[in-house]
Amino acid sequence: MKLGIFSANCSSGLAVTKVPERWSGSWEDNLAMARLADAAGIDFLLPIARWIGYGGDTNFHEGVLEPIAWAAGLLAKTERITVFSTIHTAFNHPLVTAKQMATLDHIGQGRAGLNIVAGWNKPEYDAFGVELPEGHDARYALGQEWFDLVRRLWTEPGSWDHQGTYFTLKGAASDPKPFAGPLPIFNAGASPQGREFAARNADFIFTPFIDLAMAAQVRARVTEAAAAHGRTVGMLTSSHVVCRPTREEAREFYRWYSEENADWDAVDNLMALQNTHAQSFSKEMLAGYRWRFAAGHGSYPLVGTPDDVAAELEAMYGAGVGGTTLAFFDYVKELPYFADEVLPRLRKKGVRLV
C-alpha cells in the first residue's frame, strides 16, 4: 500500500480550524516534515496548488508554497522519497511545465512526479483572468491536449510543430529529457470525465469516497475504464490522521480542533465551491459530511489508536485502495508516532513492505 504526505505546503494542511497551533505551512516546517517522511520510508509527498484562500476567520489555505519551487527544494534535501508537483493545465504552458518537470527529475535523480489538475476553483480562474469552462468535457479536452504535448516533449527528440484546439507550438523542443523516462502521473478525478482522463493517462487516480463499500465500487469502475484502454491504473485516496495511544485521547483531540474550533465559514465556502464547480465529491458527501471538511478537507478519517489506524488502512487496502495520502494537524509532531507505531503494524499485516 502506497503512503504519501498531502497538503503540507499549505497553511493549516487539510484542517479547516482556528486553533493557533495549526500547521504553519512554512518552508522550515516542510523541510523538517520531508526529512522525517524520507527517513520513515513514506513513498511520496504531494502538494496542493492553491492561489486563493477560502475566506473565513483564517482565510483557509491563504499561505501556500508553490509546488514546483517546493519540490525542487525538497528533492535536493531528501534521498529516496518521490516528490510530486501539482500543476493546473489551464494556468501552465505545457512547454514550460515539461522543462520544469524534467529539471526536477534531474535534481532528484528520477524522484519527481506530476499530479495533473484540470481545474475547478472559479475564484482562482478569475485571479488569472482565465475563463473556467462550464462543462467538464472542455476542461479535460484541454487537459488531454496539454498532457499529450508534455509527454511528447519528454520523449521526442528534435523540434516539431503543433496546431491544436488549445495550443499552437512552432519549433518546440525540450531538453534535457526526464532523468529515467516519463514521470509517474497522478490525476485527481471523480467525475466521469476525470476518471476517463485518468484511465487514459495516469498511473494512479486520486479520488475520494464515503466508505469502504463505495471504495470497492469506485475501484471496479476504475479498473473497467483502464482496461478499455489496455491499461491498469492504481487508485489512491486522501486521509487525515489523528493517532494517539488511546481512543479517548484521539477522539478528544479530533473534536477539539475540528468541531469546537472549526472555521465554519471557510468550510462552507469550500463546500459551496466544490458543489458549484467540481465533481470531486458526490452530493451525498457534500450534504452529510460537513464535519469531514472541517477535519480534513473531506478526506477519509483515520482516528484512534495505532491498532485502529492500522486496521482501517488494512481494510482500505482490502477494498482495492492501492494507497492513501496522509494529513496531520501537525505533520512534524505527529508523523514520528505514526511511523513508529502504525508502519510496523502494517508491515506485520503484509500491507506494507517498508
Coordinates of C-alpha atoms in Angstrom, one line a residue:
M1 CA 0.0 0.0 0.0
K2 CA 1.4 3.4 -1.1
L3 CA 1.5 6.1 1.6
G4 CA 2.1 9.8 0.9
I5 CA 2.0 13.1 2.7
F6 CA -0.6 15.6 1.4
S7 CA -1.0 19.3 1.6
A8 CA 1.9 20.1 3.9
N9 CA 2.8 23.0 1.6
C10 CA -0.4 24.8 2.6
S11 CA -1.1 26.7 5.8
S12 CA -3.4 24.5 8.0
G13 CA -2.7 21.4 5.9
L14 CA -6.2 19.9 5.5
A15 CA -7.6 21.0 8.9
V16 CA -10.0 23.9 8.5
T17 CA -9.5 25.0 12.1
K18 CA -9.0 28.2 14.0
V19 CA -6.6 26.7 16.5
P20 CA -3.5 28.9 16.7
E21 CA -1.2 25.9 16.8
R22 CA -2.4 24.7 13.4
W23 CA 0.1 23.7 10.7
S24 CA 2.1 26.7 9.6
G25 CA 3.0 25.6 6.0
S26 CA 6.4 27.3 6.4
W27 CA 9.4 26.2 4.4
E28 CA 11.2 25.3 7.6
D29 CA 8.4 23.0 8.7
N30 CA 8.0 21.5 5.3
L31 CA 11.7 20.6 5.2
A32 CA 11.5 19.0 8.6
M33 CA 8.4 17.1 7.5
A34 CA 10.1 15.9 4.3
R35 CA 13.2 14.6 6.1
L36 CA 11.1 12.7 8.6
A37 CA 9.0 11.2 5.9
D38 CA 12.0 10.2 3.9
A39 CA 13.7 8.5 6.9
A40 CA 10.4 6.7 7.7
G41 CA 10.0 5.2 4.3
I42 CA 6.9 7.2 3.2
D43 CA 6.6 6.8 -0.5
F44 CA 5.8 10.3 -1.8
L45 CA 5.0 13.9 -1.0
L46 CA 2.0 15.5 -2.7
P47 CA 1.3 19.3 -2.6
I48 CA -1.8 21.3 -3.4
A49 CA -1.7 24.0 -6.0
R50 CA -3.7 26.8 -4.4
W51 CA -3.8 30.5 -5.4
I52 CA -6.7 32.0 -3.5
G53 CA -7.8 31.3 0.2
Y54 CA -11.2 30.2 1.2
G55 CA -12.1 33.0 3.5
G56 CA -13.5 32.6 7.0
D57 CA -11.6 33.9 10.0
T58 CA -8.4 32.0 8.9
N59 CA -8.7 32.5 5.2
F60 CA -8.0 28.8 4.9
H61 CA -5.2 28.0 2.5
E62 CA -4.1 31.6 2.3
G63 CA -0.4 30.7 2.6
V64 CA 0.8 28.2 0.1
L65 CA 4.3 27.3 -1.1
E66 CA 4.3 27.0 -4.9
P67 CA 4.6 23.3 -5.9
I68 CA 7.4 23.4 -8.5
A69 CA 9.8 25.5 -6.3
W70 CA 8.7 23.5 -3.2
A71 CA 9.5 20.2 -5.0
A72 CA 12.9 21.5 -6.2
G73 CA 14.0 22.3 -2.6
L74 CA 12.7 19.1 -1.2
L75 CA 14.2 16.9 -3.9
A76 CA 17.6 18.5 -3.2
K77 CA 17.3 17.8 0.5
T78 CA 16.0 14.2 0.5
E79 CA 17.4 10.9 -0.6
R80 CA 14.7 8.4 -1.6
I81 CA 11.2 9.8 -1.4
T82 CA 9.3 10.8 -4.6
V83 CA 8.1 14.4 -4.7
F84 CA 5.1 15.3 -6.9
S85 CA 4.2 18.7 -8.3
T86 CA 0.6 19.6 -8.7
I87 CA 0.0 21.5 -11.9
H88 CA -3.1 23.2 -13.3
T89 CA -3.3 22.7 -17.1
A90 CA -5.2 26.0 -17.5
F91 CA -2.5 28.1 -15.8
N92 CA 0.7 26.5 -17.0
H93 CA 2.0 26.2 -20.6
P94 CA 3.0 22.6 -21.5
L95 CA 6.4 23.7 -22.9
V96 CA 7.3 25.4 -19.6
T97 CA 5.9 22.5 -17.5
A98 CA 7.8 19.8 -19.5
K99 CA 11.1 21.6 -18.9
Q100 CA 10.4 22.3 -15.3
M101 CA 9.4 18.7 -14.5
A102 CA 12.4 17.3 -16.3
T103 CA 14.6 19.6 -14.3
L104 CA 13.0 18.5 -11.1
D105 CA 13.6 14.9 -12.1
H106 CA 17.3 15.5 -12.6
I107 CA 17.5 17.3 -9.2
G108 CA 16.0 14.2 -7.6
Q109 CA 17.7 11.7 -10.0
G110 CA 14.4 10.1 -11.0
R111 CA 12.2 11.0 -8.0
A112 CA 9.9 13.7 -9.5
G113 CA 6.2 13.1 -10.2
L114 CA 3.4 15.1 -11.8
N115 CA -0.1 15.5 -10.5
I116 CA -2.4 16.9 -13.2
V117 CA -5.3 19.1 -12.3
A118 CA -7.9 20.1 -14.9
G119 CA -9.2 22.8 -12.5
W120 CA -12.5 23.7 -10.8
N121 CA -11.9 26.7 -8.4
K122 CA -13.5 29.7 -10.2
P123 CA -12.0 32.4 -8.0
E124 CA -8.6 31.1 -9.0
Y125 CA -9.5 31.3 -12.7
D126 CA -10.8 34.8 -12.1
A127 CA -7.5 35.7 -10.4
F128 CA -5.6 34.5 -13.5
G129 CA -8.0 36.2 -15.9
V130 CA -8.9 32.8 -17.4
E131 CA -12.4 31.6 -18.1
L132 CA -13.5 28.4 -16.3
P133 CA -15.3 26.3 -18.9
E134 CA -18.7 25.3 -17.6
G135 CA -18.5 21.7 -18.8
H136 CA -16.1 19.1 -17.6
D137 CA -15.7 17.9 -21.2
A138 CA -13.9 21.1 -22.3
R139 CA -11.7 21.2 -19.2
Y140 CA -10.5 17.6 -19.8
A141 CA -10.2 18.2 -23.6
L142 CA -7.7 21.0 -22.8
G143 CA -6.0 18.7 -20.3
Q144 CA -5.6 15.9 -22.8
E145 CA -4.0 18.1 -25.4
W146 CA -1.8 19.7 -22.7
F147 CA -0.6 16.3 -21.5
D148 CA -0.1 14.9 -25.0
L149 CA 2.3 17.8 -25.6
V150 CA 4.1 17.4 -22.3
R151 CA 4.5 13.6 -22.9
R152 CA 5.8 14.3 -26.5
L153 CA 8.3 16.9 -25.2
W154 CA 9.6 14.4 -22.7
T155 CA 10.1 11.6 -25.3
E156 CA 10.5 13.0 -28.8
P157 CA 13.9 14.3 -29.9
G158 CA 14.4 17.4 -32.1
S159 CA 11.9 20.1 -32.7
W160 CA 8.4 20.0 -34.1
D161 CA 5.2 22.0 -34.7
H162 CA 1.8 21.5 -33.2
Q163 CA -1.5 23.1 -34.3
G164 CA -4.3 22.1 -31.9
T165 CA -7.5 23.3 -30.4
Y166 CA -5.9 24.9 -27.4
F167 CA -2.2 25.2 -28.2
T168 CA -0.1 26.2 -31.1
L169 CA 3.7 25.4 -31.0
K170 CA 6.3 26.1 -33.6
G171 CA 9.7 24.6 -33.4
A172 CA 9.0 23.2 -30.0
A173 CA 11.7 21.1 -28.3
S174 CA 12.7 20.3 -24.7
D175 CA 16.0 19.0 -23.4
P176 CA 17.1 17.5 -21.1
K177 CA 14.5 14.8 -21.1
P178 CA 13.4 13.4 -17.7
F179 CA 16.1 11.5 -15.8
A180 CA 14.8 8.0 -16.4
G181 CA 11.9 8.2 -18.8
P182 CA 8.4 9.8 -18.3
L183 CA 7.4 10.7 -14.8
P184 CA 4.8 8.9 -12.7
I185 CA 1.4 10.6 -13.2
F186 CA -1.4 11.3 -10.7
N187 CA -4.8 12.7 -11.6
A188 CA -7.5 13.7 -9.2
G189 CA -10.8 12.9 -10.7
A190 CA -14.2 11.8 -9.5
S191 CA -16.4 13.0 -12.4
P192 CA -16.9 10.6 -15.4
Q193 CA -14.6 12.8 -17.5
G194 CA -11.9 12.8 -14.8
R195 CA -12.0 9.1 -14.4
E196 CA -11.8 8.7 -18.2
F197 CA -8.8 11.0 -18.3
A198 CA -7.1 9.0 -15.5
A199 CA -7.8 5.7 -17.3
R200 CA -6.1 7.0 -20.4
N201 CA -3.1 8.8 -18.9
A202 CA -2.5 8.3 -15.2
D203 CA -0.6 5.7 -13.2
F204 CA -2.8 6.4 -10.2
I205 CA -6.2 8.1 -9.9
F206 CA -6.7 10.2 -6.8
T207 CA -10.3 10.0 -5.7
P208 CA -12.4 10.4 -2.5
F209 CA -15.1 8.0 -1.2
I210 CA -17.6 7.9 1.6
D211 CA -16.9 4.4 3.0
L212 CA -15.2 1.2 2.0
A213 CA -18.2 -0.1 0.1
M214 CA -18.0 2.9 -2.1
A215 CA -14.3 2.4 -2.4
A216 CA -14.8 -1.1 -3.8
Q217 CA -17.3 0.2 -6.3
V218 CA -15.0 3.0 -7.5
R219 CA -12.2 0.6 -7.7
A220 CA -14.3 -1.6 -10.0
R221 CA -15.2 1.3 -12.3
V222 CA -11.6 2.5 -12.5
T223 CA -10.4 -1.0 -13.4
E224 CA -13.0 -1.3 -16.1
A225 CA -12.2 2.1 -17.6
A226 CA -8.5 1.5 -17.7
A227 CA -8.9 -2.0 -19.2
A228 CA -10.8 -0.4 -22.1
H229 CA -7.6 1.4 -22.9
G230 CA -5.4 -1.7 -22.3
R231 CA -4.0 -0.2 -19.1
T232 CA -4.0 -0.7 -15.4
V233 CA -4.4 2.3 -13.1
G234 CA -3.9 2.3 -9.3
M235 CA -6.4 4.0 -7.0
L236 CA -5.4 6.4 -4.3
T237 CA -7.5 8.4 -1.8
S238 CA -6.7 11.0 0.8
S239 CA -7.0 10.6 4.6
H240 CA -6.5 12.7 7.7
V241 CA -4.9 11.1 10.7
V242 CA -5.3 11.6 14.5
C243 CA -3.4 8.7 16.1
R244 CA -2.9 8.6 19.9
P245 CA -2.2 5.9 22.5
T246 CA -5.9 5.7 23.5
R247 CA -9.1 6.2 21.5
E248 CA -10.3 8.7 24.1
E249 CA -7.2 10.9 23.5
A250 CA -7.6 10.7 19.7
R251 CA -11.3 11.5 19.7
E252 CA -10.9 14.4 22.2
F253 CA -8.1 16.0 20.1
Y254 CA -10.2 15.4 16.9
R255 CA -13.2 17.1 18.5
W256 CA -11.1 20.0 19.8
Y257 CA -9.7 21.1 16.5
S258 CA -12.4 20.0 14.1
E259 CA -15.6 20.7 15.9
E260 CA -15.0 23.1 18.8
N261 CA -12.6 25.3 16.8
A262 CA -13.6 24.7 13.2
D263 CA -13.6 27.7 10.8
W264 CA -17.1 27.0 9.7
D265 CA -17.3 30.0 7.3
A266 CA -14.3 28.7 5.5
V267 CA -15.7 25.2 5.5
D268 CA -19.0 26.4 3.9
N269 CA -17.1 28.5 1.3
L270 CA -15.0 25.4 0.4
M271 CA -18.1 23.2 0.1
A272 CA -20.1 25.7 -1.9
L273 CA -17.3 26.0 -4.5
Q274 CA -17.0 22.2 -4.6
N275 CA -20.7 21.9 -5.2
T276 CA -20.8 24.6 -7.9
H277 CA -17.7 23.9 -10.0
A278 CA -16.3 20.5 -9.1
Q279 CA -17.4 16.9 -9.1
S280 CA -14.7 15.6 -6.8
F281 CA -17.2 14.9 -4.1
S282 CA -20.7 13.4 -4.5
K283 CA -23.8 15.3 -3.4
E284 CA -24.2 12.8 -0.6
M285 CA -20.7 13.6 0.7
L286 CA -21.3 17.3 0.5
A287 CA -24.7 17.1 2.2
G288 CA -23.8 14.7 5.0
Y289 CA -20.1 15.2 5.8
R290 CA -19.6 18.8 6.7
W291 CA -17.6 17.7 9.7
R292 CA -15.2 15.8 7.3
F293 CA -14.4 19.0 5.5
A294 CA -13.6 20.8 8.8
A295 CA -11.5 17.9 10.0
G296 CA -9.7 17.2 6.7
H297 CA -11.0 18.9 3.6
G298 CA -13.4 16.0 3.0
S299 CA -10.8 13.3 3.2
Y300 CA -11.2 9.9 4.9
P301 CA -10.8 9.9 8.7
L302 CA -8.2 7.7 10.4
V303 CA -8.8 8.4 14.1
G304 CA -7.9 6.2 17.0
T305 CA -5.1 4.1 18.4
P306 CA -2.2 2.7 16.3
D307 CA -4.1 -0.6 16.1
D308 CA -7.3 1.2 15.0
V309 CA -5.5 3.2 12.3
A310 CA -3.6 0.1 11.0
A311 CA -6.8 -1.9 10.9
E312 CA -8.6 0.7 8.9
L313 CA -5.7 1.0 6.4
E314 CA -5.7 -2.8 6.1
A315 CA -9.5 -2.7 5.3
M316 CA -8.9 0.1 2.7
Y317 CA -6.3 -2.0 1.1
G318 CA -8.6 -5.0 1.0
A319 CA -11.3 -2.9 -0.7
G320 CA -8.9 -2.2 -3.6
V321 CA -7.4 1.1 -2.5
G322 CA -3.8 1.0 -3.6
G323 CA -2.7 3.8 -1.3
T324 CA -3.6 6.9 0.5
T325 CA -2.2 10.3 1.4
L326 CA -1.9 11.3 5.0
A327 CA -2.5 14.7 6.6
F328 CA -1.9 15.6 10.2
F329 CA -2.8 18.5 12.4
D330 CA 0.9 19.0 12.9
Y331 CA 2.9 16.9 10.5
V332 CA 6.3 17.3 12.2
K333 CA 5.0 16.4 15.7
E334 CA 2.6 13.6 14.7
L335 CA 4.4 11.8 11.8
P336 CA 7.1 10.2 14.1
Y337 CA 4.5 8.5 16.2
F338 CA 2.7 7.2 13.1
A339 CA 6.0 5.9 11.7
D340 CA 7.0 4.2 15.0
E341 CA 3.6 2.7 15.8
V342 CA 1.5 2.3 12.7
L343 CA 4.0 1.4 10.0
P344 CA 5.4 -1.7 11.9
R345 CA 1.8 -2.9 12.3
L346 CA 1.2 -2.5 8.5
R347 CA 4.4 -4.5 7.8
K348 CA 3.3 -7.2 10.1
K349 CA -0.1 -7.4 8.4
G350 CA 1.6 -7.6 5.0
V351 CA 0.1 -4.3 3.8
R352 CA 3.4 -2.6 3.6
L353 CA 6.9 -3.8 2.8
V354 CA 8.7 -0.9 4.4

